[in-house]
Tab-separated table of C-alpha atoms in Angstrom:
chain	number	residue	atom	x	y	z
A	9	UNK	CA	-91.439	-103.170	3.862
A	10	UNK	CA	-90.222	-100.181	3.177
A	11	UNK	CA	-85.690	-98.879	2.738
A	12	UNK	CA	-86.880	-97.370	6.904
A	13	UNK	CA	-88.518	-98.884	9.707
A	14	UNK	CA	-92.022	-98.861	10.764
A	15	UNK	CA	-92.618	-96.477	14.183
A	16	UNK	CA	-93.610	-99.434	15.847
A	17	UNK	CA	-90.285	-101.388	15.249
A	18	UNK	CA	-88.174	-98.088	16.260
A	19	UNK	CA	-90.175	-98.046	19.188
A	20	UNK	CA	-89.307	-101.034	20.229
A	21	UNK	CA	-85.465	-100.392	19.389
A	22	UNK	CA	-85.639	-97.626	21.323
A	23	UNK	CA	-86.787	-99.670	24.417
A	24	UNK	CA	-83.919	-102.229	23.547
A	25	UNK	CA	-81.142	-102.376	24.845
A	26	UNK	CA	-79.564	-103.002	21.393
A	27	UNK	CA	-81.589	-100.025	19.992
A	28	UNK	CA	-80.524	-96.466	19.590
A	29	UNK	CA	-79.173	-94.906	22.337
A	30	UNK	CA	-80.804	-91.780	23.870
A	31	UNK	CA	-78.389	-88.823	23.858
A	32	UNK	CA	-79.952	-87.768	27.368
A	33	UNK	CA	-78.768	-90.785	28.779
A	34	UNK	CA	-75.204	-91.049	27.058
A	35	UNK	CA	-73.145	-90.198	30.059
A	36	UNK	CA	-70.290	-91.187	28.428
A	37	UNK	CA	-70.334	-89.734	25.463
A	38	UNK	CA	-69.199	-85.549	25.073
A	39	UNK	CA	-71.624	-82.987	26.016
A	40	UNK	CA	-73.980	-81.266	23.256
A	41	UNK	CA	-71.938	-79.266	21.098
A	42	UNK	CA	-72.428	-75.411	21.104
A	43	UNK	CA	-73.999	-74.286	18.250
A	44	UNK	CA	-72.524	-73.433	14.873
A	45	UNK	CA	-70.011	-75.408	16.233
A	46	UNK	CA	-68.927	-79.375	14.901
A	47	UNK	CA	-65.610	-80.243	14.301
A	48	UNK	CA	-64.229	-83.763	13.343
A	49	UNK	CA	-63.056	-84.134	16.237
A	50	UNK	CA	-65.788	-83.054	18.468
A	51	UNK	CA	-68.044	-85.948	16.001
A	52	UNK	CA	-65.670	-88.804	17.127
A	53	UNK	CA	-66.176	-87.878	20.443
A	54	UNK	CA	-69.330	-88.148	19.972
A	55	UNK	CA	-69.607	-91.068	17.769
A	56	UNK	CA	-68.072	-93.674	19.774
A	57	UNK	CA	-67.746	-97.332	18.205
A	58	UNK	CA	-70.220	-97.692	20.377
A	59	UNK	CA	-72.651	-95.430	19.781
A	60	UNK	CA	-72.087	-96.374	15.593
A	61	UNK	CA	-72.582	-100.298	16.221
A	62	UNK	CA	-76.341	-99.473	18.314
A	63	UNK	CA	-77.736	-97.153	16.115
A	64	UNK	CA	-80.873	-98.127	13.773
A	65	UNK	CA	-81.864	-96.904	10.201
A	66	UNK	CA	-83.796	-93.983	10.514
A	67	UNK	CA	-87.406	-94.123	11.042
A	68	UNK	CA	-89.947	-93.309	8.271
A	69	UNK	CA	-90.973	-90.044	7.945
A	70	UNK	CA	-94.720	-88.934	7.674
A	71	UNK	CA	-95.607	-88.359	4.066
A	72	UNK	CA	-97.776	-85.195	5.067
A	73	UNK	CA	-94.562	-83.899	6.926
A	74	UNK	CA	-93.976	-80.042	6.201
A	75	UNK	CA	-90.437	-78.934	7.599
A	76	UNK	CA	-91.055	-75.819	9.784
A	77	UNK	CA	-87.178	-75.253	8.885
A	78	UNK	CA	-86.078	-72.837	6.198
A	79	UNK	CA	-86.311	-74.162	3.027
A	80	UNK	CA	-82.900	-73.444	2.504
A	81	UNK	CA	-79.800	-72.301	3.834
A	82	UNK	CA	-79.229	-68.927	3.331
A	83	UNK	CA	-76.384	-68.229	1.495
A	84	UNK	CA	-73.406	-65.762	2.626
A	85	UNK	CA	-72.742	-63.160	-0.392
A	86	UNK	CA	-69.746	-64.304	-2.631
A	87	UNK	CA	-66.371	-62.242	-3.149
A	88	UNK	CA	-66.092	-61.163	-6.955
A	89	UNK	CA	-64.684	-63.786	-9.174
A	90	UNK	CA	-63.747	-63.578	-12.722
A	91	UNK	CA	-66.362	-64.181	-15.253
A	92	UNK	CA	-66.671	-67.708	-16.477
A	93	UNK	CA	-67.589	-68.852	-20.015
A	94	UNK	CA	-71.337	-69.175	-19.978
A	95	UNK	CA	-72.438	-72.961	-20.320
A	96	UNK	CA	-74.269	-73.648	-23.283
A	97	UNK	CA	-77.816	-73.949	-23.397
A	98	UNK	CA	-79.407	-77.707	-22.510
A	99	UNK	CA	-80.922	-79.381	-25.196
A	100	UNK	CA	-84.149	-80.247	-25.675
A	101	UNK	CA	-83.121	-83.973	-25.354
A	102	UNK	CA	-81.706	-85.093	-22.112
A	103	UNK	CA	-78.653	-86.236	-22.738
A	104	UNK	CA	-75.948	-87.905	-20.458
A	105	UNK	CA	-73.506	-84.896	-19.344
A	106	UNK	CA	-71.065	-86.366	-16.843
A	107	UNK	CA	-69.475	-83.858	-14.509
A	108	UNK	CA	-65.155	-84.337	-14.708
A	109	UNK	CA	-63.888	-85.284	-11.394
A	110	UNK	CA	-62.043	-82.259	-10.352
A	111	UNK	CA	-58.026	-83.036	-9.896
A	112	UNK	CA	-56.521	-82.500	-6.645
A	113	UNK	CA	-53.372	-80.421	-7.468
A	114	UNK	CA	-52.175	-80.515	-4.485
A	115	UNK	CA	-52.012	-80.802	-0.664
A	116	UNK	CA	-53.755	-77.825	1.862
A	117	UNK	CA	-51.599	-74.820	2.137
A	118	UNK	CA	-51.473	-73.202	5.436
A	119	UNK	CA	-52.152	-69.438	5.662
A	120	UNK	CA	-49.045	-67.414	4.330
A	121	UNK	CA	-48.057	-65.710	8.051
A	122	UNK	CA	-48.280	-62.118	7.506
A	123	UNK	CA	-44.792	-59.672	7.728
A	124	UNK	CA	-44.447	-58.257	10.956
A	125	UNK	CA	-44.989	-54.563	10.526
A	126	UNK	CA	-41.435	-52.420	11.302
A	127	UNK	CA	-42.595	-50.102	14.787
A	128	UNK	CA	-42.273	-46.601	13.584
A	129	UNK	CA	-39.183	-44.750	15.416
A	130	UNK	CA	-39.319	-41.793	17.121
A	131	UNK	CA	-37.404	-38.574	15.510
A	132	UNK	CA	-34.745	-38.103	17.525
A	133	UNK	CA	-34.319	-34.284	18.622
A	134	UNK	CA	-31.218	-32.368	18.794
A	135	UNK	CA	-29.694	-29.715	22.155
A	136	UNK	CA	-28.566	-27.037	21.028
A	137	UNK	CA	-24.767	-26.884	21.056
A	138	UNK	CA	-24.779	-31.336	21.537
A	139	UNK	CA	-23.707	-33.380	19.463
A	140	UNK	CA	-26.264	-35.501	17.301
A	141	UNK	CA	-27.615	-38.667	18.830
A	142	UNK	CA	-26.987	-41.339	16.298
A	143	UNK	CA	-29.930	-43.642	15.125
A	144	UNK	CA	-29.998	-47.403	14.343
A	145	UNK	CA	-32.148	-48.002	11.939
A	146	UNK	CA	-34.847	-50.679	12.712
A	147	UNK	CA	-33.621	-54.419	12.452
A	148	UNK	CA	-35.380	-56.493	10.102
A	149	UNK	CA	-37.937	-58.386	11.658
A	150	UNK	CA	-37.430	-62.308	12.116
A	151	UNK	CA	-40.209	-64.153	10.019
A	152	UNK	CA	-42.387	-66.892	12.225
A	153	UNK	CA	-41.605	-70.213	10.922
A	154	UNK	CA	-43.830	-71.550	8.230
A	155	UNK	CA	-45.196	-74.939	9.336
A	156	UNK	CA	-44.403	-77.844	7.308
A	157	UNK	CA	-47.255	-79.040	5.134
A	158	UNK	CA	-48.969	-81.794	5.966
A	159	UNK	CA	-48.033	-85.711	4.286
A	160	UNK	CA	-50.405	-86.567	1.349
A	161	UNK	CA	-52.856	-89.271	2.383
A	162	UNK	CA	-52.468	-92.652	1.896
A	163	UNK	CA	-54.154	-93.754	-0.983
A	164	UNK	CA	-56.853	-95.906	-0.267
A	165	UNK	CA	-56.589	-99.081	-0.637
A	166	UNK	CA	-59.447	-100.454	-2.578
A	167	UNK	CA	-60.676	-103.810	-1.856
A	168	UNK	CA	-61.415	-106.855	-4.243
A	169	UNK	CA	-65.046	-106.698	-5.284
A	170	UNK	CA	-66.700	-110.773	-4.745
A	171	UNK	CA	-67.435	-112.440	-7.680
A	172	UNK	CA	-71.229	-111.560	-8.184
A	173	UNK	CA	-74.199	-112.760	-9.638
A	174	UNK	CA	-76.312	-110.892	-11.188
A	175	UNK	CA	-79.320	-109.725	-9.007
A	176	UNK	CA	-77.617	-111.306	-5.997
A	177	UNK	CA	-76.467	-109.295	-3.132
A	178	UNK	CA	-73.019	-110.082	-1.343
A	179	UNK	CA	-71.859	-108.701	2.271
A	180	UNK	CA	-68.370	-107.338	1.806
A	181	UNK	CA	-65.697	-105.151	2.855
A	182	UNK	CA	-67.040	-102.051	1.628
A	183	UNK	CA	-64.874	-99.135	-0.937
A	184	UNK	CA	-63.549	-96.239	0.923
A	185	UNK	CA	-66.072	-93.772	-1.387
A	186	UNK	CA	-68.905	-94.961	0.342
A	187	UNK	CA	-69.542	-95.910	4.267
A	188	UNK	CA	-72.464	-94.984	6.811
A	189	UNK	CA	-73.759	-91.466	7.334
A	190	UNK	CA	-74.418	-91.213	11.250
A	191	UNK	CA	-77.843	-88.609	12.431
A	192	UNK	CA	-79.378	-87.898	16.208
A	193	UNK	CA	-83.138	-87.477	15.253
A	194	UNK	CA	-85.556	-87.383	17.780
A	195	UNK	CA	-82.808	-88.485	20.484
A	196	UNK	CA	-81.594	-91.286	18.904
A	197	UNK	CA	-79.116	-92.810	17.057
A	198	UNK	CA	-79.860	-93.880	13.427
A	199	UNK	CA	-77.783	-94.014	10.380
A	200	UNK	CA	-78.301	-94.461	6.602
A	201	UNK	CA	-76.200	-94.900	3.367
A	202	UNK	CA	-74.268	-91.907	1.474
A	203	UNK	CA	-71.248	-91.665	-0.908
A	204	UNK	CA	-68.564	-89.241	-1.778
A	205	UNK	CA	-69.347	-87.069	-5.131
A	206	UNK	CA	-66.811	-84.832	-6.926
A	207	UNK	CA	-66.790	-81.281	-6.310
A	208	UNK	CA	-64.901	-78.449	-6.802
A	209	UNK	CA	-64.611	-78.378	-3.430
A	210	UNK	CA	-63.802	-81.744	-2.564
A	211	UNK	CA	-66.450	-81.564	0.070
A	212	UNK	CA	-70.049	-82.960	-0.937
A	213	UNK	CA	-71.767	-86.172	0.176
A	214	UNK	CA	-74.646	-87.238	-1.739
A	215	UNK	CA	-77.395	-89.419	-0.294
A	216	UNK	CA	-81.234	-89.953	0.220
A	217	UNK	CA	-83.493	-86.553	1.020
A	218	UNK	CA	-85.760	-88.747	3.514
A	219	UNK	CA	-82.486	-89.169	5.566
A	220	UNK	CA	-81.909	-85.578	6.338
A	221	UNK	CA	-85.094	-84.125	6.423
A	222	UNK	CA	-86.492	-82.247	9.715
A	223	UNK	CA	-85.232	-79.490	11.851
A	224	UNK	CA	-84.482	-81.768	14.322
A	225	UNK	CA	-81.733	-83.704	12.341
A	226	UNK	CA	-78.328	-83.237	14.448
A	227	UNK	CA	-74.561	-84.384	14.943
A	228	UNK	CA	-74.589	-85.600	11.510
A	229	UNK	CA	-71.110	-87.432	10.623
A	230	UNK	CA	-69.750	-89.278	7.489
A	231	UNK	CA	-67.597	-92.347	7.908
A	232	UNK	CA	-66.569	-93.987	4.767
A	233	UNK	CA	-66.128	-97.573	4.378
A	234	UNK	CA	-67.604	-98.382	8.161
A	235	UNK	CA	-67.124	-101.894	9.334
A	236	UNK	CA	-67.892	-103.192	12.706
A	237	UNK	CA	-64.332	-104.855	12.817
A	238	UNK	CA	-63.241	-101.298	11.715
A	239	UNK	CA	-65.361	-98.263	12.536
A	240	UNK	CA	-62.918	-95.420	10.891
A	241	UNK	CA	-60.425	-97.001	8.738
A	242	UNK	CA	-60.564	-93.466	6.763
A	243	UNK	CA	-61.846	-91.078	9.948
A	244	UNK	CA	-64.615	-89.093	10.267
A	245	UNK	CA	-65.757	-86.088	8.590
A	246	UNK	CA	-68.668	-84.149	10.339
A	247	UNK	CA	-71.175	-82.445	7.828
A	248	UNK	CA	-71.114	-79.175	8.843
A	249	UNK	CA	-73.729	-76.172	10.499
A	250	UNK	CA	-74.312	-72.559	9.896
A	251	UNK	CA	-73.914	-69.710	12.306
A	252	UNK	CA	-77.741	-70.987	12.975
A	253	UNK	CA	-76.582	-74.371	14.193
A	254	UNK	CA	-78.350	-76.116	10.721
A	255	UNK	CA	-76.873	-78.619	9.051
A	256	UNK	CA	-75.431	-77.330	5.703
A	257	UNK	CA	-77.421	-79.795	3.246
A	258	UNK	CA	-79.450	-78.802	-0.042
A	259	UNK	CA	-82.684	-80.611	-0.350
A	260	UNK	CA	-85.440	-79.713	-3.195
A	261	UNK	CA	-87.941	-77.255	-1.017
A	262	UNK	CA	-90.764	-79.098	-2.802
A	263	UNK	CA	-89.547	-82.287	-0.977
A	264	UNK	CA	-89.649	-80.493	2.043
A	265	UNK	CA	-93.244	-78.912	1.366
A	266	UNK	CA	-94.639	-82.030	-0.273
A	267	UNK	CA	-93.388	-85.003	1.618
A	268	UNK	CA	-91.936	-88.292	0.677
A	269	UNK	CA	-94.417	-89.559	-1.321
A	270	UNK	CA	-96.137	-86.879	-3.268
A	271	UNK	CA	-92.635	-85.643	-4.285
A	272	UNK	CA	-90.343	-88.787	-4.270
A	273	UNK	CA	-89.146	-88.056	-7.894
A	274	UNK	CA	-86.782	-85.785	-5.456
A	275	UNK	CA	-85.310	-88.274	-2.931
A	276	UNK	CA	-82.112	-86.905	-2.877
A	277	UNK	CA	-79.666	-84.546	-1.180
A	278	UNK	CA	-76.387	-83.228	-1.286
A	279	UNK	CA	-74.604	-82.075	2.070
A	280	UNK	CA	-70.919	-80.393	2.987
A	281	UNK	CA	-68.556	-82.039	5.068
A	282	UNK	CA	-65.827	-80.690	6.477
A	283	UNK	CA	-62.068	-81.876	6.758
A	284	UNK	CA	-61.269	-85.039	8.605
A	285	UNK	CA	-58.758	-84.203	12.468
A	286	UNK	CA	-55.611	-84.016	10.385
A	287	UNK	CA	-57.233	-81.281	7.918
A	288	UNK	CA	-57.784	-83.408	4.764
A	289	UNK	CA	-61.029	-82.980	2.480
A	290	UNK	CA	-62.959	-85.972	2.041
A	291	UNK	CA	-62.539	-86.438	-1.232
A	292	UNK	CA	-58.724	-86.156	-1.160
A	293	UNK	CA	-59.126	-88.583	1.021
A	294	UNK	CA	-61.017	-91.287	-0.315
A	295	UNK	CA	-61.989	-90.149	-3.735
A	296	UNK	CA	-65.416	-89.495	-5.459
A	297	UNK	CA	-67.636	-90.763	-7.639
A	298	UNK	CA	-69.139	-88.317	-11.179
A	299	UNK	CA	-72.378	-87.070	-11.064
A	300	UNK	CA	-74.194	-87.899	-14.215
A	301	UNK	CA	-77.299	-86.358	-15.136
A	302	UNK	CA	-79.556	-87.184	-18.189
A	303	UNK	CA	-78.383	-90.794	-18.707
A	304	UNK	CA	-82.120	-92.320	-19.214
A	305	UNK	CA	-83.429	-94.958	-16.867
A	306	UNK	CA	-81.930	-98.245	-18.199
A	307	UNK	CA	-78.632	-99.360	-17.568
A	308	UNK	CA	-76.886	-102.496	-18.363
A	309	UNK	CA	-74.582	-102.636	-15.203
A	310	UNK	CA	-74.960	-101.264	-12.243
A	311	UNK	CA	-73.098	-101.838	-9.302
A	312	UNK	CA	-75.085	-101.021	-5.644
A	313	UNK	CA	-73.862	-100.181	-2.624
A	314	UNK	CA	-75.738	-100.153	0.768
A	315	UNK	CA	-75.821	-100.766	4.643
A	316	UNK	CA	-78.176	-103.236	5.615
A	317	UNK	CA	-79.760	-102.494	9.137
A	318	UNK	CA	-77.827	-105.144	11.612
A	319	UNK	CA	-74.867	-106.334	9.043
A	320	UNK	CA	-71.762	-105.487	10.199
A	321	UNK	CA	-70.549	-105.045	6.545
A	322	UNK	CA	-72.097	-103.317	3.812
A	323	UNK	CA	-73.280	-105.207	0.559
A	324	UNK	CA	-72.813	-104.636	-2.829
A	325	UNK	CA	-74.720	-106.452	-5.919
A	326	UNK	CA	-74.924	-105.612	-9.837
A	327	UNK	CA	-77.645	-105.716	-12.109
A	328	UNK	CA	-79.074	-103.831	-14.660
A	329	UNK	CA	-81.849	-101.250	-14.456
A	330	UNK	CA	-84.937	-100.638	-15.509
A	331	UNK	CA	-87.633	-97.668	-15.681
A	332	UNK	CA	-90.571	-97.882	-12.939
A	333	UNK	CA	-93.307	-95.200	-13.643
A	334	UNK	CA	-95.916	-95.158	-10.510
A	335	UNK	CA	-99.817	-95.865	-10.693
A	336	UNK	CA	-100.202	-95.032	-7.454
A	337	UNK	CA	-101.247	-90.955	-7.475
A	338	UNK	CA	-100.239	-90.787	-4.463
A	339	UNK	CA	-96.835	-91.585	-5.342
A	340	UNK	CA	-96.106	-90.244	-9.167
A	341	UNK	CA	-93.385	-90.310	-10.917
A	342	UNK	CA	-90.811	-92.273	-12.996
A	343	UNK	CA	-87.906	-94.365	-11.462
A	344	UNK	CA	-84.683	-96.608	-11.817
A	345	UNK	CA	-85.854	-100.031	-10.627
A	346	UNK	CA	-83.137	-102.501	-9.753
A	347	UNK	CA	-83.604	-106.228	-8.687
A	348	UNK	CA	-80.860	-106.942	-5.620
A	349	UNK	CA	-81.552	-108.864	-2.744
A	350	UNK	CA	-80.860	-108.264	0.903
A	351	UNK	CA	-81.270	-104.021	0.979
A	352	UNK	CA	-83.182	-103.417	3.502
A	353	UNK	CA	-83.358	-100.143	6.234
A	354	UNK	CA	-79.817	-98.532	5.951
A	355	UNK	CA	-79.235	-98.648	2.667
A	356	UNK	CA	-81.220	-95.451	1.746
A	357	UNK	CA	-78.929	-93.199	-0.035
A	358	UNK	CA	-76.579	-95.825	-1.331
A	359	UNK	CA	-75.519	-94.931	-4.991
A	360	UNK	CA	-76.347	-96.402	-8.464
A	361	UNK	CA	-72.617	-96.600	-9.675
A	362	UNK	CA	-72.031	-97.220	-13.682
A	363	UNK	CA	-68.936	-97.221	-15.191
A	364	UNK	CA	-67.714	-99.235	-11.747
A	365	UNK	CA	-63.508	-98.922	-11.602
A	366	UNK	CA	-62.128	-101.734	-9.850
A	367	UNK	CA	-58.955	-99.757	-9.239
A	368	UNK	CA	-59.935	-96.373	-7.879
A	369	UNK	CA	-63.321	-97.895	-6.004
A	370	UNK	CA	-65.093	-94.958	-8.364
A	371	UNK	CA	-67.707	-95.298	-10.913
A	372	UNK	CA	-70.854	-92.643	-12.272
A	373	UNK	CA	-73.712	-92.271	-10.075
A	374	UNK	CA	-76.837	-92.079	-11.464
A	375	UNK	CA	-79.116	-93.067	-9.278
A	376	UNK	CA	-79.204	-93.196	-5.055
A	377	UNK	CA	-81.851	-95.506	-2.780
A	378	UNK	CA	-84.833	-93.817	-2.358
A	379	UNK	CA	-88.114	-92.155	-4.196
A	380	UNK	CA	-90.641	-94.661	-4.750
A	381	UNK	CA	-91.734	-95.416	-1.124
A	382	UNK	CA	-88.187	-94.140	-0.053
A	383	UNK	CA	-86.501	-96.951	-1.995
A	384	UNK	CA	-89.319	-100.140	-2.389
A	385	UNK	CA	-91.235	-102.187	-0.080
A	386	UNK	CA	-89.612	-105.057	-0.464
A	387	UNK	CA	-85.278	-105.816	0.676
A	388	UNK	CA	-85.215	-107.308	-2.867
A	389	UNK	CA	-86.213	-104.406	-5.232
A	390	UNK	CA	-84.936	-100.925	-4.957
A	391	UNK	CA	-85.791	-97.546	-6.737
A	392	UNK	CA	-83.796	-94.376	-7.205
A	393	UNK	CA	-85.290	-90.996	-8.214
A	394	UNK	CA	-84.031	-89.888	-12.054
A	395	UNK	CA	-81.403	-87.792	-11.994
A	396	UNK	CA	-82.209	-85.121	-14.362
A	397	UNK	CA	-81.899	-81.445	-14.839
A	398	UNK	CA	-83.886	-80.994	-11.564
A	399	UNK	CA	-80.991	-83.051	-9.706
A	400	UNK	CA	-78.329	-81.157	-11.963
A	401	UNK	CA	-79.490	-77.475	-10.646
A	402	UNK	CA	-79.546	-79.178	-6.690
A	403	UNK	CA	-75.755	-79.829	-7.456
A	404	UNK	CA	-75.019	-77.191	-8.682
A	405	UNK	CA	-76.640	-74.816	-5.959
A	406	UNK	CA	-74.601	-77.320	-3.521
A	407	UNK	CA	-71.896	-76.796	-5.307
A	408	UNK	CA	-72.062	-73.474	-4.765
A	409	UNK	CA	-73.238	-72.758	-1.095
A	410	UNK	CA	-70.083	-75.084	-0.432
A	411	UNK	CA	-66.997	-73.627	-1.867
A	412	UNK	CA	-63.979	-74.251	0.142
A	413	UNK	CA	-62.162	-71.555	1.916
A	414	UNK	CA	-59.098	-70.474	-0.231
């Protein structure tokens, strides 16, 4: 089958009492949020443990699907900035360019509170035949206090990877980089995989295009390392909207013209998140994992990283890769192709991580679930889309669109 559901299963779900809930009939849960509006806090209102545990991996998307949206977001004119060096021509060759995980120099600064401006005095005037009035001059004005940055965060804690076998998928306790990306589409629940990437910023997610696409994609919330024993061990940060009330995210518009299949060589999107309730980026957070471009198809080790639909865990399994180029014309392009059992719906978006670092829970991503028939037809054999220069100028147009507020 394929990474989503069939309608016919979601249908069911839906009818289920364990399936998706329907926002209309969530009396519990917060009222619709106003739009341009969706703070972290207003998302864990909304996404109750609750709400997280019943939702389903998202349901497939029609092929011949054209988004009526925008094809992108439009983008608010930058202030000046001074020239950078101008980045040297590609090569003819594609060759692996890894993007340096920015460093975090330091915490959030609050605003600098402005100097009270002295009230001008009046002049004083003079009688004829009085004495002069004497003038005080103005006293200085008392500064408001500065409020006391926040602590750094904890740094995550990064558990043990299992012993594994190559090819062999293992439930575990997840790495705080990675965790469940939580959508209302079509009034229900539904979640898939996504992972933190570096960025100037410290502010991009990085996941399958097939999960985000449609105008009707809304309340969308990151929650790295989700467990069902422990639904935000690292909080919740909501990916944010535009004045509009769209989600900010930066998909390939021939994805969005083409559809899943005819253009799967572009399963994949980037999207900004905002802080977390105490103010903190994600990736100061939790850390992110270096886009690399260019890096050809086959790869000895790499280590992937999914939610399955009903596990309460996410899984994780290493293997090498291999290129997969389509016969179907329907369907053309190249591919990764990795053999790991047990990924079924939920784990599209989940990233291809080389260079794995057992201490920092990092690694490279090259690759995410999706592409060929949104990830493979069968739990045991999963596909990325290549990341080459076409995924390199997505970035980088993400990168952009999502600078952080200085």
């Amino acid at each position: 089958m394929r990474r989503t559901l069939t309608m016919a299963v979601v249908a069911a779900a839906l009818l289920a009492p364990a399936g998706p809930l329907s926002v209309a009939a969530a009396g519990s849960v917060a009222a619709p949020v106003a739009v341009g509006r969706w703070s972290a806090r207003e998302a864990q209102s909304f996404w109750t443990a609750e709400r997280m545990a019943s939702a389903a991996p998202l349901p497939p998307v029609p092929p011949e699907l054209v988004d009526p949206a925008p094809p992108e977001l439009p983008e608010p004119p930058e202030p000046a900035e001074p020239a950078e060096p101008a980045e040297p021509a590609e090569p003819a060759e594609e060759i692996p360019v890894a993007t340096p995980a920015p460093v975090v120099t330091g915490l959030p600064v609050p605003p600098a509170t402005p100097a009270a401006t002295p009230t001008a005095m009046p002049t004083p005037t003079r009688t004829p035949g009085a004495a002069p009035t004497p003038t005080r001059a103005p006293s200085a004005p008392t500064p408001a206090p500065t409020p006391a940055p926040l602590p750094a965060p904890a740094r995550p804690a990064v558990p043990r990877l299992p012993a594994l076998t190559s090819g062999i998928g293992q439930n575990f306790d997840g790495v705080p980089v990675a965790g469940r990306m939580y959508l209302v589409k079509g009034g229900g629940a539904y979640f898939c995989t996504a992972s933190v990437v570096s960025s100037p910023g410290r502010n991009l997610l990085l996941t399958a295009a097939h999960c985000l696409l449609g105008s009707d994609t809304q309340q969308v919330a990151f929650v790295p390392q989700y467990t069902r024993a422990k639904p935000q061990p690292y909080g919740m940060f909501p990916v944010l909207r535009d004045a509009g009330g769209r989600s900010k995210i930066w998909i390939d518009p021939r994805y969005r013209s083409q559809g899943v299949d005819r253009a799967a060589a572009l399963d994949v999107a980037f999207a900004q998140v905002g802080p977390d309730a105490r103010g903190f980026p994600v990736e100061a957070v939790v850390g992110g994992n270096r886009l690399v471009t260019g890096a050809g198809y086959a790869h000895a080790r790499v280590t992937l990283i999914g939610y399955p639909a009903s596990a309460a865990r996410p899984r994780v399994c290493a293997n090498r890769t291999a290129k997969f180029t389509s016969a179907d014309a329907r369907i053309p392009g190249s591919f990764l192709r990795i053999n790991c059992t047990g990924y079924p719906g939920g784990t599209s978006g989940g990233p291809f991580l080389t260079h794995y670092d057992a201490r920092t829970g990092t690694g490279d991503v090259v690759g995410v679930i999706g592409g060929w028939k949104t990830g493979g037809d069968k739990a045991d054999t999963s596909y990325s889309s290549y990341f080459g220069a076409d995924i390199r100028k997505l970035y980088e147009k993400a990168v952009a669109g999502a600078k952080a507020r200085r």
